[in-house]
mmCIF file of C-alpha atoms in Angstrom:
data_model
loop_
_atom_site.group_PDB
_atom_site.id
_atom_site.type_symbol
_atom_site.label_atom_id
_atom_site.label_comp_id
_atom_site.label_asym_id
_atom_site.label_seq_id
_atom_site.Cartn_x
_atom_site.Cartn_y
_atom_site.Cartn_z
ATOM 1 C CA MET A 1 -52.932 5.461 36.395
ATOM 2 C CA LEU A 2 -50.973 6.177 33.223
ATOM 3 C CA PHE A 3 -47.785 4.705 34.645
ATOM 4 C CA LYS A 4 -49.532 1.524 35.695
ATOM 5 C CA LYS A 5 -50.890 1.035 32.172
ATOM 6 C CA LYS A 6 -47.398 1.591 30.787
ATOM 7 C CA GLN A 7 -46.008 -1.104 33.101
ATOM 8 C CA VAL A 8 -48.714 -3.544 32.069
ATOM 9 C CA LEU A 9 -48.045 -2.895 28.388
ATOM 10 C CA ARG A 10 -44.303 -3.290 28.915
ATOM 11 C CA LYS A 11 -44.841 -6.682 30.579
ATOM 12 C CA GLU A 12 -47.095 -7.792 27.710
ATOM 13 C CA TYR A 13 -44.575 -6.733 25.070
ATOM 14 C CA ASP A 14 -41.707 -8.304 27.000
ATOM 15 C CA ALA A 15 -43.606 -11.590 27.160
ATOM 16 C CA ALA A 16 -44.377 -11.364 23.442
ATOM 17 C CA LEU A 17 -40.702 -10.723 22.707
ATOM 18 C CA LEU A 18 -39.638 -13.757 24.737
ATOM 19 C CA LYS A 19 -42.205 -15.890 22.928
ATOM 20 C CA LEU A 20 -40.971 -14.622 19.559
ATOM 21 C CA MET A 21 -37.391 -15.321 20.592
ATOM 22 C CA THR A 22 -38.318 -18.897 21.469
ATOM 23 C CA GLU A 23 -40.031 -19.430 18.133
ATOM 24 C CA THR A 24 -37.133 -17.869 16.227
ATOM 25 C CA LYS A 25 -34.584 -19.944 18.124
ATOM 26 C CA SER A 26 -36.420 -23.173 17.342
ATOM 27 C CA LYS A 27 -36.626 -22.212 13.650
ATOM 28 C CA TRP A 28 -32.900 -21.448 13.611
ATOM 29 C CA GLU A 29 -32.042 -24.765 15.295
ATOM 30 C CA TYR A 30 -34.278 -26.600 12.831
ATOM 31 C CA ALA A 31 -32.562 -24.858 9.898
ATOM 32 C CA LYS A 32 -29.151 -25.812 11.323
ATOM 33 C CA ARG A 33 -30.209 -29.468 11.637
ATOM 34 C CA ILE A 34 -31.481 -29.490 8.064
ATOM 35 C CA GLU A 35 -28.310 -27.835 6.774
ATOM 36 C CA HIS A 36 -26.100 -30.373 8.556
ATOM 37 C CA SER A 37 -28.148 -33.353 7.404
ATOM 38 C CA VAL A 38 -28.231 -32.413 3.714
ATOM 39 C CA ILE A 39 -25.511 -34.000 1.610
ATOM 40 C CA GLU A 40 -25.475 -31.402 -1.159
ATOM 41 C CA LYS A 41 -24.741 -27.921 0.098
ATOM 42 C CA ASP A 42 -27.197 -25.385 -1.276
ATOM 43 C CA SER A 43 -26.624 -21.642 -1.139
ATOM 44 C CA LEU A 44 -30.353 -21.014 -0.557
ATOM 45 C CA LEU A 45 -30.372 -23.373 2.423
ATOM 46 C CA PHE A 46 -27.254 -21.687 3.806
ATOM 47 C CA ALA A 47 -28.847 -18.258 3.332
ATOM 48 C CA GLN A 48 -32.040 -19.345 5.115
ATOM 49 C CA THR A 49 -30.005 -20.632 8.050
ATOM 50 C CA LYS A 50 -28.021 -17.405 8.288
ATOM 51 C CA LEU A 51 -31.236 -15.371 8.068
ATOM 52 C CA ALA A 52 -32.789 -17.347 10.918
ATOM 53 C CA GLU A 53 -29.612 -16.823 12.946
ATOM 54 C CA ALA A 54 -29.612 -13.087 12.243
ATOM 55 C CA LYS A 55 -33.268 -12.781 13.284
ATOM 56 C CA TYR A 56 -32.613 -14.574 16.560
ATOM 57 C CA PHE A 57 -29.588 -12.464 17.432
ATOM 58 C CA TYR A 58 -31.447 -9.267 16.533
ATOM 59 C CA LEU A 59 -34.200 -10.217 18.978
ATOM 60 C CA PHE A 60 -31.576 -11.214 21.549
ATOM 61 C CA LYS A 61 -29.930 -7.805 21.205
ATOM 62 C CA GLU A 62 -33.299 -6.073 21.591
ATOM 63 C CA ALA A 63 -34.079 -8.091 24.731
ATOM 64 C CA LYS A 64 -30.695 -7.181 26.166
ATOM 65 C CA LYS A 65 -31.308 -3.507 25.421
ATOM 66 C CA ARG A 66 -34.683 -3.687 27.185
ATOM 67 C CA HIS A 67 -33.150 -5.569 30.167
ATOM 68 C CA ILE A 68 -35.405 -8.583 29.686
ATOM 69 C CA LYS A 69 -34.284 -11.732 31.420
ATOM 70 C CA GLY A 70 -35.727 -15.093 30.643
ATOM 71 C CA ASP A 71 -34.768 -18.553 29.524
ATOM 72 C CA THR A 72 -35.927 -19.030 25.941
ATOM 73 C CA SER A 73 -35.020 -22.727 25.984
ATOM 74 C CA THR A 74 -37.710 -23.552 28.550
ATOM 75 C CA LEU A 75 -40.513 -21.450 27.109
ATOM 76 C CA GLU A 76 -43.177 -23.190 25.125
ATOM 77 C CA SER A 77 -42.638 -22.772 21.399
ATOM 78 C CA PHE A 78 -45.526 -22.402 18.998
ATOM 79 C CA LYS A 79 -45.077 -23.578 15.410
#
């Protein structure tokens, strides 16, 4: 019984991680589009883009460590 609950919780957390990865990826892509479309380069804008990138790759690394496989580009993103 305990092991079954652990498996259910793992699936829930894995799904939450994939959802968070999708949201983070869309925020990073949006920040990249904004950065490329702005004429004047701003260090704050650059820092925000790098932060969004770092967050995404941190989550990607965590998913890899947990052996989670999924396509974050096809998951529904919530803004």
